[in-house]
PDB file of C-alpha atoms in Angstrom:
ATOM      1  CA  UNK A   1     -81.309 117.792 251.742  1.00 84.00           C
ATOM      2  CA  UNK A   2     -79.544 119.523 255.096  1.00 90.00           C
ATOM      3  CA  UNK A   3     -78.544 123.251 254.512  1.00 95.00           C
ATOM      4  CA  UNK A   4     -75.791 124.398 256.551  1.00 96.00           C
ATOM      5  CA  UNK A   5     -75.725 128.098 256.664  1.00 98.00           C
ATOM      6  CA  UNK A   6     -72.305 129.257 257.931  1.00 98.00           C
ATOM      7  CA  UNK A   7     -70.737 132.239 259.793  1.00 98.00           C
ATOM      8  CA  UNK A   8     -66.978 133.061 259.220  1.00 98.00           C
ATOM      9  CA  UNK A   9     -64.481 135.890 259.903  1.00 95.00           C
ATOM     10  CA  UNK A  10     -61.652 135.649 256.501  1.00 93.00           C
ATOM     11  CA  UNK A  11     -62.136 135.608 253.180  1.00 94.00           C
ATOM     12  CA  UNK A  12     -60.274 132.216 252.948  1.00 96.00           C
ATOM     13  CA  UNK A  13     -63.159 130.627 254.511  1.00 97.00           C
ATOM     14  CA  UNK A  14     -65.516 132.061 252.415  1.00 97.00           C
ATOM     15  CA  UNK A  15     -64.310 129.691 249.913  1.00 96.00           C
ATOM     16  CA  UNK A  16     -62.570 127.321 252.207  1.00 98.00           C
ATOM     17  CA  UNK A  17     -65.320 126.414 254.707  1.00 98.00           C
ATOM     18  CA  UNK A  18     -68.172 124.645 252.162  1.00 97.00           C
ATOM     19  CA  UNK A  19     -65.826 122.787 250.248  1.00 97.00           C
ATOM     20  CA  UNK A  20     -64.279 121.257 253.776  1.00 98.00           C
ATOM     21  CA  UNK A  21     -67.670 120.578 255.032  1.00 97.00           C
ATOM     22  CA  UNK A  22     -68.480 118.427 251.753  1.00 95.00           C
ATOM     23  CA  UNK A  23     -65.543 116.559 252.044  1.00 95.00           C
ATOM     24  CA  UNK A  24     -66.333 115.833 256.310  1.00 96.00           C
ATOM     25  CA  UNK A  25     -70.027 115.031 255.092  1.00 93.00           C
ATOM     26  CA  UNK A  26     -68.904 112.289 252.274  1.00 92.00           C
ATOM     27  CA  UNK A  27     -66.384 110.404 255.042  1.00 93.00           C
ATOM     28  CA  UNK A  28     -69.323 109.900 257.727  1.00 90.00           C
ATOM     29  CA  UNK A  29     -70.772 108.913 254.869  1.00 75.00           C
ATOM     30  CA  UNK A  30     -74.340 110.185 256.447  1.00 68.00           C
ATOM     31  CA  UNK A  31     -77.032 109.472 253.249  1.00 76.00           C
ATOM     32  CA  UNK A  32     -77.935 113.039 253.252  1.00 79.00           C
ATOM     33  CA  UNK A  33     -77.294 115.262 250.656  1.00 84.00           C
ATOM     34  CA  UNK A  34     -75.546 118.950 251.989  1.00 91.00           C
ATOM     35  CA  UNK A  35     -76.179 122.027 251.010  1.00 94.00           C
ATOM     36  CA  UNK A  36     -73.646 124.699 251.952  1.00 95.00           C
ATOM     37  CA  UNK A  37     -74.727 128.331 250.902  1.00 96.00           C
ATOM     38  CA  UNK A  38     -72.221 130.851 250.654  1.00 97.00           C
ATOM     39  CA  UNK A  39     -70.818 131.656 253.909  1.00 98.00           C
ATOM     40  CA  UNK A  40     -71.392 135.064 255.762  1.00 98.00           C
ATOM     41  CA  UNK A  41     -68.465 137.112 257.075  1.00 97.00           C
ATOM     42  CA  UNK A  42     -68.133 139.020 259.735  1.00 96.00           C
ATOM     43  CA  UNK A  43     -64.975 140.449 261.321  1.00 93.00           C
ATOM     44  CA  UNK A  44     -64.597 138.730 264.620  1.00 89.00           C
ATOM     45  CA  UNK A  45     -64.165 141.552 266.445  1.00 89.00           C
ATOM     46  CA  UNK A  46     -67.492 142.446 265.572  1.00 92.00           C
ATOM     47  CA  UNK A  47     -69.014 138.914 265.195  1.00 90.00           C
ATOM     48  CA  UNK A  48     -68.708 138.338 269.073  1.00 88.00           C
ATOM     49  CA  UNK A  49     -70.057 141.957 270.282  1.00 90.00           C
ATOM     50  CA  UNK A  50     -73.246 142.019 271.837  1.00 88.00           C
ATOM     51  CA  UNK A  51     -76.417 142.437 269.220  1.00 93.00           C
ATOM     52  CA  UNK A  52     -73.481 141.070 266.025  1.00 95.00           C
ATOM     53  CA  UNK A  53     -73.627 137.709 266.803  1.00 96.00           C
ATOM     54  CA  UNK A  54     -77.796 137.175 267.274  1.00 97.00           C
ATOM     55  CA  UNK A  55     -78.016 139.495 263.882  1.00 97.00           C
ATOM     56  CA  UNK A  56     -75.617 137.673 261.744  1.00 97.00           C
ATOM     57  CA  UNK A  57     -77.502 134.324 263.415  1.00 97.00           C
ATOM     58  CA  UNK A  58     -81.000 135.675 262.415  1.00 97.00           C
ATOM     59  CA  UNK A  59     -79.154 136.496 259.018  1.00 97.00           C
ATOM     60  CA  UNK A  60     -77.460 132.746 258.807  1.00 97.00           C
ATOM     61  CA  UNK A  61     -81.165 131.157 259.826  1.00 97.00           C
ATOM     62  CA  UNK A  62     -83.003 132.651 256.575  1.00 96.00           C
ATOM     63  CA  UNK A  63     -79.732 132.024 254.713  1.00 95.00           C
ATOM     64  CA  UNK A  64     -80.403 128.502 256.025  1.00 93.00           C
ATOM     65  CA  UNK A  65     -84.005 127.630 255.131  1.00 91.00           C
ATOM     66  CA  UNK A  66     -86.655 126.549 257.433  1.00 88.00           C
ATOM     67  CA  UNK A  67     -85.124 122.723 258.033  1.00 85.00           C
ATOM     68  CA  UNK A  68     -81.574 124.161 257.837  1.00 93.00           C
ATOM     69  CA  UNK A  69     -78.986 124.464 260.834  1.00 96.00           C
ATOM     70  CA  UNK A  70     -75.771 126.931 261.329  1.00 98.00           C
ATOM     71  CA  UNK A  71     -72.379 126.283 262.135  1.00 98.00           C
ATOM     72  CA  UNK A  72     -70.177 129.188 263.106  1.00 98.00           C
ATOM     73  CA  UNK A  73     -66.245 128.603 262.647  1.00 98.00           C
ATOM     74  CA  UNK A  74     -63.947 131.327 263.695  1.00 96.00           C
ATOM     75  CA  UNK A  75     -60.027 132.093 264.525  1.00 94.00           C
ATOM     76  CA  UNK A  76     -59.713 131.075 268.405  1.00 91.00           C
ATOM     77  CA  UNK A  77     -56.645 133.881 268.056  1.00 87.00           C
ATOM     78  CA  UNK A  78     -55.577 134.538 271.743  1.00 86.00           C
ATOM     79  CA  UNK A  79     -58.362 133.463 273.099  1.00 87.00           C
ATOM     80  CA  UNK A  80     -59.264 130.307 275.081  1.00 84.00           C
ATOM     81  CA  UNK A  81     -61.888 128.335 272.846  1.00 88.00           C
ATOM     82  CA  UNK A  82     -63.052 126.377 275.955  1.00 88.00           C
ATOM     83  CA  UNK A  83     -64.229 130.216 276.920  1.00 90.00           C
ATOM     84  CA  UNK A  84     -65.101 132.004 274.222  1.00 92.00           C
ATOM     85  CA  UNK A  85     -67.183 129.044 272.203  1.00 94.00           C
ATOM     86  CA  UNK A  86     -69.467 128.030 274.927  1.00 95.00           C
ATOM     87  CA  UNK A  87     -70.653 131.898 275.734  1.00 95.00           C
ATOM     88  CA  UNK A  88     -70.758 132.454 271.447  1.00 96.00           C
ATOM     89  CA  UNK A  89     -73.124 128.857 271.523  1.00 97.00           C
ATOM     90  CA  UNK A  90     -75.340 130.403 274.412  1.00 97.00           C
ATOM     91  CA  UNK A  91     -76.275 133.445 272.678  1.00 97.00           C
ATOM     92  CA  UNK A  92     -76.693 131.527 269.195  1.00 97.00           C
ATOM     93  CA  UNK A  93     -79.181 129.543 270.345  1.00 97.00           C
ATOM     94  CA  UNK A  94     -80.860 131.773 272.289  1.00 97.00           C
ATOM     95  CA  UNK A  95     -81.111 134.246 268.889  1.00 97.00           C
ATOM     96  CA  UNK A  96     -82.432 130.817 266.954  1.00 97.00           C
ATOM     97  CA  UNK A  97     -83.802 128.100 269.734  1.00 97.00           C
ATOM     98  CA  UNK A  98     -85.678 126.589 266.734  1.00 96.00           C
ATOM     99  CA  UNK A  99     -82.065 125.649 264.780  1.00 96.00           C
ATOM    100  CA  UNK A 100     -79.338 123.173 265.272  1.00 96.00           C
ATOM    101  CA  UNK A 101     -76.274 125.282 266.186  1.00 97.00           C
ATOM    102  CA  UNK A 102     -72.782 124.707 266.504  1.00 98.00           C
ATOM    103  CA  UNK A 103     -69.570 126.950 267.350  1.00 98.00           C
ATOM    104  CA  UNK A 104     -65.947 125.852 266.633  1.00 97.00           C
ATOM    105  CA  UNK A 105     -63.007 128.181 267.179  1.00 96.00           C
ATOM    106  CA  UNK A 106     -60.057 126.843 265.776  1.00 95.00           C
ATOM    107  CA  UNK A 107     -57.164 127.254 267.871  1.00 93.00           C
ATOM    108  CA  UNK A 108     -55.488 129.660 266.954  1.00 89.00           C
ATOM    109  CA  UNK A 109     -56.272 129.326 263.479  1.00 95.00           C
ATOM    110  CA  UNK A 110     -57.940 127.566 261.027  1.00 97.00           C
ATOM    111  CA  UNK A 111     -54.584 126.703 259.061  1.00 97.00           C
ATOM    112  CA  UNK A 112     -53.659 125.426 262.198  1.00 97.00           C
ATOM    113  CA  UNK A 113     -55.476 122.253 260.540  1.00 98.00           C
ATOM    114  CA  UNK A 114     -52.854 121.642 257.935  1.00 98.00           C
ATOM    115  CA  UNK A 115     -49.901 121.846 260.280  1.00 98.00           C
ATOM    116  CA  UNK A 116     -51.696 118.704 261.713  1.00 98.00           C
ATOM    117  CA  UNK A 117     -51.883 117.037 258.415  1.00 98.00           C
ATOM    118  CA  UNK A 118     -48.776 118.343 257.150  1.00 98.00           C
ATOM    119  CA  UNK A 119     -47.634 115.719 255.566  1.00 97.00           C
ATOM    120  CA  UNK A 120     -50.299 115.601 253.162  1.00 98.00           C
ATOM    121  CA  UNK A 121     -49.591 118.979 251.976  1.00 98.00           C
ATOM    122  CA  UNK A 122     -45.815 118.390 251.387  1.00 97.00           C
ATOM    123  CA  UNK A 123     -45.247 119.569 247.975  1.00 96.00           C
ATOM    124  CA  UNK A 124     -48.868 121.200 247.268  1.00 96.00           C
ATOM    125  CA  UNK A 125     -48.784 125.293 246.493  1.00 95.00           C
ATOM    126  CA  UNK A 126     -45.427 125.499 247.309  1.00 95.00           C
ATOM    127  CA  UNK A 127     -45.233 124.310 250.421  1.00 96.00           C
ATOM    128  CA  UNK A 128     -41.386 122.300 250.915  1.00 96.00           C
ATOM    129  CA  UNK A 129     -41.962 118.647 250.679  1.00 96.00           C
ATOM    130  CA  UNK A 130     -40.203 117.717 253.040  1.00 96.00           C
ATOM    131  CA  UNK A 131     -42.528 119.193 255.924  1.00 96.00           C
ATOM    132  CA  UNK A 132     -43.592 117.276 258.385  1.00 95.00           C
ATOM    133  CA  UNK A 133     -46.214 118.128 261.282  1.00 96.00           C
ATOM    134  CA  UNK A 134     -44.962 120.387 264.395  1.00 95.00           C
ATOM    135  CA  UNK A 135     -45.498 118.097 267.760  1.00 93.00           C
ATOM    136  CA  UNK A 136     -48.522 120.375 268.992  1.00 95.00           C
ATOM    137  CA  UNK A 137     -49.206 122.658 265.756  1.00 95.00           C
ATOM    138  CA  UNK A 138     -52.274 124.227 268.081  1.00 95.00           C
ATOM    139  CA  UNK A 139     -49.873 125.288 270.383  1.00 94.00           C
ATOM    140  CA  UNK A 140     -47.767 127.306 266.872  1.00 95.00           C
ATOM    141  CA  UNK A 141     -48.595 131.305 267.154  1.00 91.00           C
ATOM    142  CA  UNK A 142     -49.610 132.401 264.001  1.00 94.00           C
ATOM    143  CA  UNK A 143     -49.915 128.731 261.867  1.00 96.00           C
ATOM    144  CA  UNK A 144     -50.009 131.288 258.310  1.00 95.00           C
ATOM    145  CA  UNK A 145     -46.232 132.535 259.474  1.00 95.00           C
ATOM    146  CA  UNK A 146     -45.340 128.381 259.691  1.00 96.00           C
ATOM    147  CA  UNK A 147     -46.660 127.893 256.221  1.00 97.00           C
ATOM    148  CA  UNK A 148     -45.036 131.128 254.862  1.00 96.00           C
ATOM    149  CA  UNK A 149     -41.695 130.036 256.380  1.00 96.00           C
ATOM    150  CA  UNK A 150     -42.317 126.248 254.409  1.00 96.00           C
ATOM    151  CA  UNK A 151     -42.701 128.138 251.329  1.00 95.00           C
ATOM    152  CA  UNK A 152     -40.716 130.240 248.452  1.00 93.00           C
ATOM    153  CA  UNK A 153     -40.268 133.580 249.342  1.00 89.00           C
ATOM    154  CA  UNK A 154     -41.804 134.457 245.763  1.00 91.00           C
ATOM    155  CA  UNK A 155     -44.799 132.453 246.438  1.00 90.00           C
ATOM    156  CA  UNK A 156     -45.895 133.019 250.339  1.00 92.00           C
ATOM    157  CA  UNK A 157     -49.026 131.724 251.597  1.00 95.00           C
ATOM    158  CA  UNK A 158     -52.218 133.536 250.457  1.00 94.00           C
ATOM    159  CA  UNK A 159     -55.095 133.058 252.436  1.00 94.00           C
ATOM    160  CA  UNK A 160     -57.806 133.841 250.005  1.00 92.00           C
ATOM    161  CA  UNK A 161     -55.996 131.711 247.250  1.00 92.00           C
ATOM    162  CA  UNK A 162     -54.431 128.712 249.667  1.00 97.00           C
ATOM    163  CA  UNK A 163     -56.826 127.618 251.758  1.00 97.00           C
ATOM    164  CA  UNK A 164     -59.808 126.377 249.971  1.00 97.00           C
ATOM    165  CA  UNK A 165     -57.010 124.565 247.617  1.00 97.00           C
ATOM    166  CA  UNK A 166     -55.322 123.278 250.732  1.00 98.00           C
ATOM    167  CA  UNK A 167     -59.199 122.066 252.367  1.00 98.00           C
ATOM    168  CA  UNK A 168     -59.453 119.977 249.232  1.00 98.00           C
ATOM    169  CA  UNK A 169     -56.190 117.982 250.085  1.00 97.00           C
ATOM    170  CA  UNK A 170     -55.324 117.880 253.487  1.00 98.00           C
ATOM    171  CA  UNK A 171     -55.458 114.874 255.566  1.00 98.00           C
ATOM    172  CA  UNK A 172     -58.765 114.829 257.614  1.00 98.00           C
ATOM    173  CA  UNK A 173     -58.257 111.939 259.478  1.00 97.00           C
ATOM    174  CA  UNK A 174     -54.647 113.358 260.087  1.00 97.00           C
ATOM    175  CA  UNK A 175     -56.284 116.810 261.056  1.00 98.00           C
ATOM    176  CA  UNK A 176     -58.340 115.090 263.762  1.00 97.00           C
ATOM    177  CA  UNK A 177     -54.775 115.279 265.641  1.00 96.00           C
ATOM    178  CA  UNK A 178     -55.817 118.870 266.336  1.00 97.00           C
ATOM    179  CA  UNK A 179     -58.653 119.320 269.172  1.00 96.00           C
ATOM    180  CA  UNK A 180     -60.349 121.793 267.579  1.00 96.00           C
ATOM    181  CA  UNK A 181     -60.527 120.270 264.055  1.00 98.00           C
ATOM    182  CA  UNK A 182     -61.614 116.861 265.455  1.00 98.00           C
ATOM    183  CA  UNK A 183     -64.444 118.947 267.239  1.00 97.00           C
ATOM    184  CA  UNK A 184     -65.444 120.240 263.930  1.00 98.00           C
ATOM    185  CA  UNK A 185     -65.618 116.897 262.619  1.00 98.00           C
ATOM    186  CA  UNK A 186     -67.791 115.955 265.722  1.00 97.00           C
ATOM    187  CA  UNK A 187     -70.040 118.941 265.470  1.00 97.00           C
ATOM    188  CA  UNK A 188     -70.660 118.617 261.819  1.00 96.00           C
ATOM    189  CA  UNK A 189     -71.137 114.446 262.090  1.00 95.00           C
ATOM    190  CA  UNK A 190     -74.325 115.850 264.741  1.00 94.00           C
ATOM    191  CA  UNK A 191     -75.656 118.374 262.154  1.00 94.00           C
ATOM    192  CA  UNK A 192     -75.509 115.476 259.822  1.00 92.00           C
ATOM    193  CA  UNK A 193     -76.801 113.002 261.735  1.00 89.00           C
ATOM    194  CA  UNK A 194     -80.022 115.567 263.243  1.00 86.00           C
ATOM    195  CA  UNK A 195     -80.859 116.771 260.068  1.00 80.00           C
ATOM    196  CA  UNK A 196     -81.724 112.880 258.749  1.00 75.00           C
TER     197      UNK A 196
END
């Protein structure tokens, strides 16, 4: 059995993040079973300060178990993730050389993922089904405002309540549209496939 300890910034992934990493390990279809312990939050702002990032790591690691590896997946926000993820990798591995790490950032947010796969999520939690993907839904500001503005006004998009019920529905293969999801996919296929 792999154990994938993971770091995350909201409370959506908390919930959201193991239940999406399940569902990427049963399509590669890697004969491994996956263990995903509760994820460990950290406010980004925090996460990526000096001394945060190697202590939450070191925290993630034990979390982890001796054979286990650690994926960190946070909010690209305004920030490049071609910039940010490689420095956040560096100093991850540097805290852990001994573990399999990955960094995503998911431009500029993780519910940037649905907005790929929109059409799989027409009708589900509200959401108007007659959505349909934006062109580049990376490139959309704030992704949670574009799902608010596809919903009721009596029923807006809650974070901590939508997205681990939206991760167990959306389109993956869809989602793969999106850079930063398909790098997910790719980073989590290599966990897989070093931890056979």
């Amino acid at each position: 059995m792999l154990s994938i300890a993971t770091i995350v910034e909201g409370h959506g992934e908390v919930q959201a993040l193991p239940l999406l990493l399940r569902r990427i390990a049963r399509e590669v279809e890697v004969d491994l079973s996956v263990e995903v312990p509760r994820p460990i939050r950290v406010k980004r702002d925090k996460v990526v300060k000096a001394g945060e990032l190697e202590r939450v790591v070191e925290l993630a690691a034990r979390k982890g178990g001796t054979e286990g590896c650690i994926l960190i997946l946070l909010d690209a926000d305004d920030d490049c993730p071609r910039d940010l993820a490689p420095e956040l990798l560096r100093r991850a591995r540097e805290a852990r050389p001994d573990r399999e790490v990955r960094v995503v950032l998911a431009k500029a947010e993780y519910e940037a993922w649905f907005l790929a796969a929109a059409e799989s999520i027409a009708g589900k939690r509200g959401i108007s089904p007659s959505v349909t993907p934006p062109v580049d839904p990376e490139s959309i500001q704030s992704p949670k405002a574009w799902l608010r503005r596809h919903m009721p006004s009596d029923q807006p998009y809650r974070e901590s309540l939508d997205q681990a019920a939206l991760s167990a529905v959306f389109d993956l293969e869809a989602a793969r549209a999106a850079p930063s999801f398909d790098k997910l996919w790719r980073d989590v296929q290599a966990l897989l496939e070093a931890g056979r």
